[in-house]
CSV table of C-alpha atoms in Angstrom, one decimal:
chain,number,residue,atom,x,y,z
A,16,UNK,CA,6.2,-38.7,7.7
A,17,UNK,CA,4.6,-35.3,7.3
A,18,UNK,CA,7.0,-32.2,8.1
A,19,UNK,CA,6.2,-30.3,11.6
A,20,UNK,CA,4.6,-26.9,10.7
A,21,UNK,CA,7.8,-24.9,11.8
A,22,UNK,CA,9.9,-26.4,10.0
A,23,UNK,CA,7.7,-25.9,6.9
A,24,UNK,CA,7.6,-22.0,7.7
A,25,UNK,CA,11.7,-21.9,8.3
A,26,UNK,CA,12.4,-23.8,4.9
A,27,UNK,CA,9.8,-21.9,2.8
A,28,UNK,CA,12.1,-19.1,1.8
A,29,UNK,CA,15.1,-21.0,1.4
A,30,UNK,CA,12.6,-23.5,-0.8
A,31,UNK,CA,11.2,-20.4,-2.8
A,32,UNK,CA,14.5,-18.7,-3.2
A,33,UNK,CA,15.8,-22.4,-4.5
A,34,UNK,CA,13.3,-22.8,-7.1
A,35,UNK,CA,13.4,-19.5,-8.9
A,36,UNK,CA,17.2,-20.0,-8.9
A,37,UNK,CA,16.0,-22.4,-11.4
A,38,UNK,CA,14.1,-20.5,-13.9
A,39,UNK,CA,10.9,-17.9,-13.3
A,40,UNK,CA,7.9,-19.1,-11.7
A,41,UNK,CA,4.8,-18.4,-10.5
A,42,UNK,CA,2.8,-19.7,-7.4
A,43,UNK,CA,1.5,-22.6,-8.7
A,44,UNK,CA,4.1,-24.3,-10.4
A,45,UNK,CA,6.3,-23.6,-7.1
A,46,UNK,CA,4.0,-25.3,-5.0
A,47,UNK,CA,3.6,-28.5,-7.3
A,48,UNK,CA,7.5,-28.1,-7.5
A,49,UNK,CA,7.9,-28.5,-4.1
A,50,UNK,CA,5.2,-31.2,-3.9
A,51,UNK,CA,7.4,-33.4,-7.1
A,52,UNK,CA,10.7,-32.7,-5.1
A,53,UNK,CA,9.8,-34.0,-1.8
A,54,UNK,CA,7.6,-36.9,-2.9
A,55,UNK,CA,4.5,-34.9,-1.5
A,56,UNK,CA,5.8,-35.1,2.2
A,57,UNK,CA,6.2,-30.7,2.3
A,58,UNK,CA,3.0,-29.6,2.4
A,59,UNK,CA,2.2,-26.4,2.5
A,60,UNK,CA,-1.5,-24.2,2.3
A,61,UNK,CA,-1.2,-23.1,-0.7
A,62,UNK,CA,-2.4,-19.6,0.8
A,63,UNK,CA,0.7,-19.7,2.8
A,64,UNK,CA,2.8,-19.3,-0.2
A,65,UNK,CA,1.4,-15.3,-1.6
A,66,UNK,CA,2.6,-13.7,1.8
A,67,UNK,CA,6.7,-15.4,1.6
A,68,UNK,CA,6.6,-14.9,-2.0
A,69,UNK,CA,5.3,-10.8,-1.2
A,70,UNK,CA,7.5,-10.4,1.6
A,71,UNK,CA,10.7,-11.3,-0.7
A,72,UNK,CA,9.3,-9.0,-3.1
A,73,UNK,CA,8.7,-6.6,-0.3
A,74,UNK,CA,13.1,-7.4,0.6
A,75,UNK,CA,14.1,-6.6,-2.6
A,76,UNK,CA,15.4,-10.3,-2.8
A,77,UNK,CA,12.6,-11.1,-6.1
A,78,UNK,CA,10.8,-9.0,-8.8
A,79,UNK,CA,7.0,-9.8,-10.4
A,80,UNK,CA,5.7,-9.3,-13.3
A,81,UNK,CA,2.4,-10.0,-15.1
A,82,UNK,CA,2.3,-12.0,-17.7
A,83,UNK,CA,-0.4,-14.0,-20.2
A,84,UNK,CA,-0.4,-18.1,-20.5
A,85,UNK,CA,-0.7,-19.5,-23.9
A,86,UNK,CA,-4.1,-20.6,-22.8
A,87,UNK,CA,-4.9,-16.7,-22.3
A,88,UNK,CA,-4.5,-16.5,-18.7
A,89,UNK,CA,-2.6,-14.1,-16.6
A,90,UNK,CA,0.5,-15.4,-14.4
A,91,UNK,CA,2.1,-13.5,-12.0
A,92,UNK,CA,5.6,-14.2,-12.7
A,93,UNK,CA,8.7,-14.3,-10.3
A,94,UNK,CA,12.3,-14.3,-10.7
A,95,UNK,CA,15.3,-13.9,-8.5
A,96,UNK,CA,17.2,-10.8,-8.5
A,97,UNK,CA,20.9,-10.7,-7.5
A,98,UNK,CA,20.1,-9.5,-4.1
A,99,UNK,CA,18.2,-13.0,-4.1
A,100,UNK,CA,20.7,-15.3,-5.4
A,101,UNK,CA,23.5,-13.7,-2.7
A,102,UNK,CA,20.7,-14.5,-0.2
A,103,UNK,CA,20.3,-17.6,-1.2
A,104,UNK,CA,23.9,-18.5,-1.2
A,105,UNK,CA,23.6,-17.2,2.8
A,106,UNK,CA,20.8,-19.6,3.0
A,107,UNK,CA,22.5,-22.6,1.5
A,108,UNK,CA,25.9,-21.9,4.0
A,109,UNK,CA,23.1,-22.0,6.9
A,110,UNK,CA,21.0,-24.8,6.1
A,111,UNK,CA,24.2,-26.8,5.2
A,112,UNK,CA,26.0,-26.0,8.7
A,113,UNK,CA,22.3,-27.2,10.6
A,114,UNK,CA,22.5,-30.1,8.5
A,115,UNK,CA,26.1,-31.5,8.3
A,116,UNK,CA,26.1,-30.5,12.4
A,117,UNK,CA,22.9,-32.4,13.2
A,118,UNK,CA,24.8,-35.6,10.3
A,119,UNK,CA,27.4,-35.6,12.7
A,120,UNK,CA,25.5,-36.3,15.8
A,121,UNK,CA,23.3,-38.6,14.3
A,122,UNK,CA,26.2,-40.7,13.3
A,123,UNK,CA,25.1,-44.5,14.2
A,124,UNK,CA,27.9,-44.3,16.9
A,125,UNK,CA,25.9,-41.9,18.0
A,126,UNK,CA,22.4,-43.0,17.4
B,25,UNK,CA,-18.8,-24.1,-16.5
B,26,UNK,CA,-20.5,-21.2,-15.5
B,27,UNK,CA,-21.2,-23.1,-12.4
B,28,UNK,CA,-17.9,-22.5,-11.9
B,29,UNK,CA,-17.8,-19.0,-12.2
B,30,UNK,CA,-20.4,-18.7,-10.0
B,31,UNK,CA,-18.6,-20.6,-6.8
B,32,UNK,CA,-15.7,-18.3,-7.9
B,33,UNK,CA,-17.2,-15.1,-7.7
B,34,UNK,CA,-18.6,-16.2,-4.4
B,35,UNK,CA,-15.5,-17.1,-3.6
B,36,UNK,CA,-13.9,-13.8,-5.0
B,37,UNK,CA,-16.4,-11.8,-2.6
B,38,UNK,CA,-16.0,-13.5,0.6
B,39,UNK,CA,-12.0,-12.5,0.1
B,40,UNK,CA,-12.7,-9.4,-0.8
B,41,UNK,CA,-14.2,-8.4,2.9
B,42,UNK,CA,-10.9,-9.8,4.3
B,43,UNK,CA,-8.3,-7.0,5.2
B,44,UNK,CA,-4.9,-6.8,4.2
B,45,UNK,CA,-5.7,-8.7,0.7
B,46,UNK,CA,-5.8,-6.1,-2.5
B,47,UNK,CA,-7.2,-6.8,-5.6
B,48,UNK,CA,-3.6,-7.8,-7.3
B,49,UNK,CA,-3.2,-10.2,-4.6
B,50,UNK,CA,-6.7,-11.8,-4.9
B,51,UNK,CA,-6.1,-12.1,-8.9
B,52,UNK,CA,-3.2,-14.2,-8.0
B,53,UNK,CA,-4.7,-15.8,-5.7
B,54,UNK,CA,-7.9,-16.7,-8.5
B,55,UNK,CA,-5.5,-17.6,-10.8
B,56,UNK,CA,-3.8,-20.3,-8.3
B,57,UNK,CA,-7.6,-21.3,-7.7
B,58,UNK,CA,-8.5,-21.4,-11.2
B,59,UNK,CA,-5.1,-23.7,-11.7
B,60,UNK,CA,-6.2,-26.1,-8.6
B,61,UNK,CA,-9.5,-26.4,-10.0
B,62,UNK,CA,-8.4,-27.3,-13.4
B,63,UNK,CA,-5.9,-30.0,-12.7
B,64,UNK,CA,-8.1,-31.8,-10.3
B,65,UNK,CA,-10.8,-32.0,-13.1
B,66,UNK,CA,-8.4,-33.6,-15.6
B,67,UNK,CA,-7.2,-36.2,-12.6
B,68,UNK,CA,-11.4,-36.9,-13.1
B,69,UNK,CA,-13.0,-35.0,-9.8
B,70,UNK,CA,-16.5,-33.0,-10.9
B,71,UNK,CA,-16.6,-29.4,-11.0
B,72,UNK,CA,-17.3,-28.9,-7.7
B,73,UNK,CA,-15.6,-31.3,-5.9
B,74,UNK,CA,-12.1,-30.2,-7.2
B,75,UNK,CA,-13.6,-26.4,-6.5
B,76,UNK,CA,-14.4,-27.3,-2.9
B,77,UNK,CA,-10.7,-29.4,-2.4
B,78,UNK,CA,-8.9,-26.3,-4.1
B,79,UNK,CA,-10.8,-24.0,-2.0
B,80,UNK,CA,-9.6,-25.9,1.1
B,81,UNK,CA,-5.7,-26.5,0.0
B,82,UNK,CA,-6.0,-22.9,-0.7
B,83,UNK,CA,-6.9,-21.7,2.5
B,84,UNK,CA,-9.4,-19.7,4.5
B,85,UNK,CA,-10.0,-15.9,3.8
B,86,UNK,CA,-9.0,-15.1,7.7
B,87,UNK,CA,-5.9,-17.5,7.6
B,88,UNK,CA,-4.4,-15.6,4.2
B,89,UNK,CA,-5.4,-12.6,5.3
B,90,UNK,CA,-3.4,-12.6,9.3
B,91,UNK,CA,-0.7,-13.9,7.1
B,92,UNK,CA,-0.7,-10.5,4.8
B,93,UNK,CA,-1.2,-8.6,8.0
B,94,UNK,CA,2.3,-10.0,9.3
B,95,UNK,CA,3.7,-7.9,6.2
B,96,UNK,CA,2.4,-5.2,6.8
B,97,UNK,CA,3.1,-4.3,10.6
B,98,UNK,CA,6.7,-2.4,9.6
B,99,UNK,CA,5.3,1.1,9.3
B,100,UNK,CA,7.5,3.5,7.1
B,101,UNK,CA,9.0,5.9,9.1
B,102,UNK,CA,7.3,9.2,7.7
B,103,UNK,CA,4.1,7.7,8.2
B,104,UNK,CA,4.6,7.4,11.8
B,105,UNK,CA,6.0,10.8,11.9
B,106,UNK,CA,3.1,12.7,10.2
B,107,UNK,CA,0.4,10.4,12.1
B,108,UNK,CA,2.8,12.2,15.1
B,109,UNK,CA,2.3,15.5,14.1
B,110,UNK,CA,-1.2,15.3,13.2
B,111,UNK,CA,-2.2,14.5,16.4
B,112,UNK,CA,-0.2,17.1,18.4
B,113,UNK,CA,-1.8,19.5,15.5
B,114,UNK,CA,-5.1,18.6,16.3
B,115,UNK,CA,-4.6,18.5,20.0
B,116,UNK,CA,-2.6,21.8,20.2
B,117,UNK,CA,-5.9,23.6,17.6
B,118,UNK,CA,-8.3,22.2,19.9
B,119,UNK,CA,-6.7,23.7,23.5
B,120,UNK,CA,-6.2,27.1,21.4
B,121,UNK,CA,-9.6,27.3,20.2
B,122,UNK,CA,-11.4,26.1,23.6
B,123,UNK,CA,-9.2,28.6,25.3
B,124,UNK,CA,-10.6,31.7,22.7
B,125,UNK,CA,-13.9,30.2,23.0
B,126,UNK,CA,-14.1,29.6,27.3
B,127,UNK,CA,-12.8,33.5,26.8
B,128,UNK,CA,-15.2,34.8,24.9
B,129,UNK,CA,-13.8,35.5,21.9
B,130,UNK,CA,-14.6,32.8,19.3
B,131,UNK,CA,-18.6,31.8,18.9
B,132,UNK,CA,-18.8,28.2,19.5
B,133,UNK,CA,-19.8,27.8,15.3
B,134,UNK,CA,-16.8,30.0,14.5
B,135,UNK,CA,-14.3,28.1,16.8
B,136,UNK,CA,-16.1,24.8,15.0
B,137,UNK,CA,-15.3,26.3,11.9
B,138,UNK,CA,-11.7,27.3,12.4
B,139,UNK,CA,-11.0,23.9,13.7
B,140,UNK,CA,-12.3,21.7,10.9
B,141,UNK,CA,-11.4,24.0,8.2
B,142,UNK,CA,-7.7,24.4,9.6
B,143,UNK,CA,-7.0,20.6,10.5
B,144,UNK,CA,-8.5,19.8,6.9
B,145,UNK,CA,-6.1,21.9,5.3
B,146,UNK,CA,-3.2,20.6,7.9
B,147,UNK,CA,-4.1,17.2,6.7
B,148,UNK,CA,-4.0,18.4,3.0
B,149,UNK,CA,-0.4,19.6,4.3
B,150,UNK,CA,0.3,15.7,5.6
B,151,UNK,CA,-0.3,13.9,2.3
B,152,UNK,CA,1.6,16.3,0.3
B,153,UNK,CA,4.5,16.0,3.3
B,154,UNK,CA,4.2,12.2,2.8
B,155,UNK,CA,4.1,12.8,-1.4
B,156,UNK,CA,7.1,14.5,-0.9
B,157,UNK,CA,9.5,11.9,1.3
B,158,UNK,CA,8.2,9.2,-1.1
B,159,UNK,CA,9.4,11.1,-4.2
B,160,UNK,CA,13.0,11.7,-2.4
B,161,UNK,CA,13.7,8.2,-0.8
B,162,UNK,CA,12.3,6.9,-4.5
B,163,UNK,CA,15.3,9.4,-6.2
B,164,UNK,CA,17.7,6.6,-4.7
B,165,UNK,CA,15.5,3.2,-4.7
B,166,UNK,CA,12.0,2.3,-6.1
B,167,UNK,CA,9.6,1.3,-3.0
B,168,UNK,CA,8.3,-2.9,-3.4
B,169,UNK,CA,4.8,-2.8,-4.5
B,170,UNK,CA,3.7,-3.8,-0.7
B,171,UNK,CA,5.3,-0.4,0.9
B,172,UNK,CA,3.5,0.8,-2.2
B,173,UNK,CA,-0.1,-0.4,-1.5
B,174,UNK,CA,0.5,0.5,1.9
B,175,UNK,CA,1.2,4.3,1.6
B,176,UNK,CA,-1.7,4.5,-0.9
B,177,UNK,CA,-3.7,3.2,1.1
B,178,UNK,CA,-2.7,5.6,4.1
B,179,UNK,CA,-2.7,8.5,2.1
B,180,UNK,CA,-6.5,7.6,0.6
B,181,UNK,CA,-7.4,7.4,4.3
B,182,UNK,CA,-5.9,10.9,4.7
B,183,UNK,CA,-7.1,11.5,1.7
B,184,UNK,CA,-10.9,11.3,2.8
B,185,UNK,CA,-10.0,13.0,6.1
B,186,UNK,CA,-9.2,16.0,4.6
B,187,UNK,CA,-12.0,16.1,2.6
B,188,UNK,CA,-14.5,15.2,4.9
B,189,UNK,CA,-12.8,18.1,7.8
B,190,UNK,CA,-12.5,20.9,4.4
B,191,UNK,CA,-16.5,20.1,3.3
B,192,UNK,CA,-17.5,20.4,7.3
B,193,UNK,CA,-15.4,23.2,7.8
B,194,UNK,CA,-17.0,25.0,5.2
B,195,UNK,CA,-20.4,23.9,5.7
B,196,UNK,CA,-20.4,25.4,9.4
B,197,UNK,CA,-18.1,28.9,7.9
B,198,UNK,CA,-21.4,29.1,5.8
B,199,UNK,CA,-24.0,29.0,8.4
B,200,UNK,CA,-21.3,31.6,10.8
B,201,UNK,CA,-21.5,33.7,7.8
B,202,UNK,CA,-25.2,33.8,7.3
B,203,UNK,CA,-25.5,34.3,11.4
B,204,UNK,CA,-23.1,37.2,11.6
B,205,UNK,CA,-23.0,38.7,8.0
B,206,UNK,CA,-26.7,38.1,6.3
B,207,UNK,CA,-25.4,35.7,3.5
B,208,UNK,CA,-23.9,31.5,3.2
B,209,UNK,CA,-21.5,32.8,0.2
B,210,UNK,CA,-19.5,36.0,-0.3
B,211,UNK,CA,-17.3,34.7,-3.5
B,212,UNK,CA,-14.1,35.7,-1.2
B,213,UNK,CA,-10.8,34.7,-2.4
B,214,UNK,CA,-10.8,32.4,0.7
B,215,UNK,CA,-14.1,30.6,0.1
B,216,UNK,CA,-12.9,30.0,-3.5
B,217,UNK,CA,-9.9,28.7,-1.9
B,218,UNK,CA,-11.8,26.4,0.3
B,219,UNK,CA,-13.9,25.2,-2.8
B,220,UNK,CA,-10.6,24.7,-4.4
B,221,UNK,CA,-8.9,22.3,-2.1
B,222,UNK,CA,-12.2,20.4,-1.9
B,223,UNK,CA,-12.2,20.0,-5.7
B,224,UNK,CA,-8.0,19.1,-5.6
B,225,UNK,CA,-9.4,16.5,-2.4
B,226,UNK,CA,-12.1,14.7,-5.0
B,227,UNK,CA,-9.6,15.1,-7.6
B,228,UNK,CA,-7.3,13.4,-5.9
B,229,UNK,CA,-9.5,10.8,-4.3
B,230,UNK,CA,-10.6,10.4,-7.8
B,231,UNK,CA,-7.4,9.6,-8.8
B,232,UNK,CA,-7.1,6.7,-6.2
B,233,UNK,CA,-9.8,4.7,-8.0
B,234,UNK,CA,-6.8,3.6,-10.6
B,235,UNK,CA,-4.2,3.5,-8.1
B,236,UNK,CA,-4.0,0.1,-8.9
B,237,UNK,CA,-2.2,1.1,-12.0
B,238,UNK,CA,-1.0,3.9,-11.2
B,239,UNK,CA,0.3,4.0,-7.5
B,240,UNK,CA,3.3,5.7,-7.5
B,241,UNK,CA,1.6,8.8,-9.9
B,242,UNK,CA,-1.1,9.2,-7.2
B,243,UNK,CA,2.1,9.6,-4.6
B,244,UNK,CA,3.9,12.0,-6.6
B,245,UNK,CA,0.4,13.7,-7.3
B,246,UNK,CA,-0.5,14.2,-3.3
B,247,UNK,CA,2.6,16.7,-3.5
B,248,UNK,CA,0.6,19.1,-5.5
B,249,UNK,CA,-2.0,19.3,-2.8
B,250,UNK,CA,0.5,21.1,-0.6
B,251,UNK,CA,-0.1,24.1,-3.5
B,252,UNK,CA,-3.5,24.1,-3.3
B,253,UNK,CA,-3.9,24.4,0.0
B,254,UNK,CA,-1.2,26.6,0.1
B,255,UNK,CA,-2.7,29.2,-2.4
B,256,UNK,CA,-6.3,28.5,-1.0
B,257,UNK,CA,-5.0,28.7,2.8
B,258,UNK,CA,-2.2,31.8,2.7
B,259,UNK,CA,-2.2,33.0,-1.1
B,260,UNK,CA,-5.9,34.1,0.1
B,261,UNK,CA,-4.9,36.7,2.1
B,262,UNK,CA,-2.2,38.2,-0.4
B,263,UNK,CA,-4.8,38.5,-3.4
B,264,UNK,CA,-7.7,39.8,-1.4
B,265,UNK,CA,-8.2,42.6,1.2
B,266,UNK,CA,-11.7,40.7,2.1
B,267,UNK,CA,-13.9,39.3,4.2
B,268,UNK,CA,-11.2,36.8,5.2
B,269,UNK,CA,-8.0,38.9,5.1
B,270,UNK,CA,-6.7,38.7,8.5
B,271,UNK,CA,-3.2,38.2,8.4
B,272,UNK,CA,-0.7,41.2,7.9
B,273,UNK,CA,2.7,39.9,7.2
B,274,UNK,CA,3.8,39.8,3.3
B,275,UNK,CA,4.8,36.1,3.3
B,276,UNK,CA,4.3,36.4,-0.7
B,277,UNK,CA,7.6,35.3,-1.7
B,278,UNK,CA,8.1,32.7,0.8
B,279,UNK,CA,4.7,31.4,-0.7
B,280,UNK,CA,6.1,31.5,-4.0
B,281,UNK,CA,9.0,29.7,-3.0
B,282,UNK,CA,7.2,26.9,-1.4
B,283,UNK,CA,4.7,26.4,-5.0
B,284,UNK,CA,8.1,26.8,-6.8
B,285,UNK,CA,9.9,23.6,-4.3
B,286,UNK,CA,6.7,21.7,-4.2
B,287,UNK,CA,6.6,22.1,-8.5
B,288,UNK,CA,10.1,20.8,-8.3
B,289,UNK,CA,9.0,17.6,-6.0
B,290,UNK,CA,6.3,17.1,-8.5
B,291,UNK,CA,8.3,16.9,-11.3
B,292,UNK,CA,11.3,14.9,-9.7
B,293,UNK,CA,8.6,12.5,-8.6
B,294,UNK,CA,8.4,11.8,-12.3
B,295,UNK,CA,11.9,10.6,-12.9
B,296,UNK,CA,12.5,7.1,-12.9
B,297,UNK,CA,13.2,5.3,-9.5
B,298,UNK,CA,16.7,5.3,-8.6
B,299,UNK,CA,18.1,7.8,-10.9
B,300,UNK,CA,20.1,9.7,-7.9
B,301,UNK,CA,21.6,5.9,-6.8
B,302,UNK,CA,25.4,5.7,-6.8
B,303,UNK,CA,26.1,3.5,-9.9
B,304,UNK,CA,28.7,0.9,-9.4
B,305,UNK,CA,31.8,1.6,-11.6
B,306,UNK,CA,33.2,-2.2,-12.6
C-alpha cells in the first residue's frame, strides 16, 4: 500500500516535528527515520524534505546549525525549539481527533 | 572516486541555474546526495548506479526548486512598501522632468541626467530605508535565515540598480557638462559626491559577495548608504557654492540630524537580535 501524495504532504510536518522531538537531526537520517518507522510504505522525494524542514525554520517552530561528522563532513543539524514542541502538541490533539473519529466510523459494525 | 566528483559537480551546476535554491541549501542538499550515494554503495550498487538512483530519490532541479519558490511568495511588508514608493518616485520624476523638458527648460541630456542621477540616489535612499526597518523589527526578534536570504537578495538587486542609474547618471552629467561648460569634470563637491555614492554602491555590492556569512552585517550596513547619499546628494550644496549649488534653504542641521539617526540605526543594527524583546519574568 503506498500512501496517496496528499496525505504525505499533510503528515510531513507533524512527521518532522515528531522526529526532532526525539533528538537533533539532519535530513537524511529523518528521511531513513521515516522510511524504518513505516516499514518503507511513506515515501517521500527526498527533495521534498529541504523546503518543510526551511519553512519550520522559516516559523520559528526549529533552529539549524552546521555541524562536522566524525567522518569530516558537514551536517546541517535541526532541533526543535519550544515554539516547536507546543506545535507539535497542537499537531498530536489534531491528528489524534482525525484518527480516533475516522476509528469510530470504521468500527466493523460499521464497516 | 573522482568519477564521482565529477557526476557531482555536474550535478552541483545544473542546480545551481535553478531559482529559489542558495548555495547553503544546495550544500545540504550535496550532503544528502553524497549520504544516498554512499549507503547504496555499501548495499553493493557501482558508483554510478547508486549516483544515478540518489539523484532520482533526490529529485529534479525544477521540482526542488517550485518547492523553495512556495517559501518564498510571503513578501515582507517593507519590501512591498519601498517597491511602492519607488515606482510612484520614478513615475512622479519622469512626468516632472518631461513636463520641464516639453517646456523648454531642461535639454533632453540634462533632463536624462537629472532623472538617472536622482532615482539612483532615491534608490540608495530605499536600501538604506529597508536597512533600517530590518535593524528595528530585529531589536525585538531575529529574522529566520529564509526572510534573511530573501531581503539580501532584494536589497543586492537594488543594490545594482542604484549603481547602475548613479554610473549612468553621471556618465550623461559629464557629456551635459562638456556640451554646455567646455569640460567632463569640474572636481565639484557634487561630482565627488556622485563618485562617492558609486564607490559606497561597489562597496556595498562588494560586501554581498560574503553575505553568505555575513547577511545580517550587509543589512545593517545598507543603513549607511542613506549617509552617503545624503552628504553626496544635499551635504553638496552646504559645503560648496559651485557649479551645482542650486538649492537655497540651510537644511544643515536637519542633515546632521539625519547622519546622526542613521549612525544610531547603524550601531543598533549591531546589538544582538532581540535585545528590546519583553523577557518573561517566571
Amino acid at each position: 500500500m503506498k500512501l496517496e501524495k496528499e496525505l504525505v504532504a499533510a503528515s510531513s510536518v507533524p512527521l518532522v516535528l515528531s522526529i526532532l522531538c526525539e533528538g537533533d537531526s539532519y535530513g537524511y537520517a529523518i528521511i531513513q527515520r521515516v522510511k524504518e518507522l513505516s516499514g518503507g510504505k511513506i515515501e517521500w522525494t527526498d527533495g521534498m524534505l529541504y523546503p518543510v524542514l526551511h519553512w519550520l525554520e522559516d516559523q520559528r517552530l526549529v533552529r539549524s546549525r552546521w555541524t562536522k561528522s566524525e567522518a569530516g563532513r558537514r551536517r546541517k543539524y535541526y532541533s526543535l525549539r519550544p515554539e516547536g514542541r507546543q506545535a507539535l502538541r497542537r499537531q498530536k490533539d489534531q491528528w489524534t481527533l482525525v484518527s480516533s473519529t475516522l476509528n469510530q466510523l470504521w468500527r466493523p459494525q460499521h464497516a | 572516486m573522482h568519477n564521482l566528483e565529477q557526476l557531482i559537480a555536474e550535478w552541483r551546476k545544473t542546480m545551481m541555474a535553478a531559482p529559489n535554491v542558495g548555495s547553503e541549501t544546495l550544500d545540504e542538499l550535496e550532503n544528502h546526495l553524497r549520504e544516498n550515494v554512499d549507503q547504496l554503495i555499501r548495499s553493493g550498487m557501482t558508483e554510478a548506479e547508486a549516483f544515478q538512483r540518489a539523484m532520482a530519490q533526490l529529485g529534479g532541479a525544477p521540482t526542488i526548486a517550485s518547492e523553495f519558490q512556495k517559501l518564498d511568495q510571503c513578501t515582507w511588508l517593507p519590501v512591498k512598501v519601498i517597491t511602492g514608493i519607488g515606482v510612484l518616485a520614478t513615475l512622479a520624476m519622469a512626468i516632472s522632468l518631461i513636463a520641464r523638458f516639453d517646456a523648454g527648460r531642461l535639454s533632453f541630456l540634462l533632463a536624462s541626467h537629472v532623472f538617472m542621477v536622482t532615482l539612483g540616489y532615491t534608490t540608495t535612499f530605499l536600501v538604506g530605508t529597508l536597512g533600517i526597518c530590518f535593524v528595528g523589527q530585529r531589536c525585538f526578534s531575529d529574522f529566520s535565515p529564509l526572510r534573511v536570504r530573501s531581503l539580501t537578495r532584494v536589497t543586492f538587486i537594488l543594490g545594482w540598480v542604484a549603481a547602475g542609474l548613479t554610473s549612468v547618471g553621471l556618465i550623461l552629467g559629464m557629456v551635459w557638462a562638456k556640451a554646455e561648460w567646455g569640460r567632463y569634470w569640474a572636481w565639484d563637491v557634487k561630482e565627488i559626491g556622485g563618485v562617492g555614492g558609486i564607490v559606497w554602491q561597489a562597496c556595498f555590492l562588494f560586501a554581498h559577495r560574503f553575505a553568505c556569512h555575513t547577511a545580517r552585517g550587509v543589512l545593517v550596513m545598507s543603513v549607511l548608504g542613506n549617509i552617503v547619499a545624503g552628504l553626496g546628494w544635499f551635504g553638496a550644496n552646504l559645503l560648496d557654492g559651485g557649479l551645482h549649488s542650486y538649492g537655497t534653504r540651510n537644511y544643515s542641521l536637519l542633515l546632521l540630524a539625519a547622519v546622526f539617526s542613521n549612525l544610531a540605526f547603524f550601531l543598533i543594527g549591531l546589538a544582538p537580535a532581540g535585545w528590546l524583546r519583553p523577557r518573561k519574568v517566571s
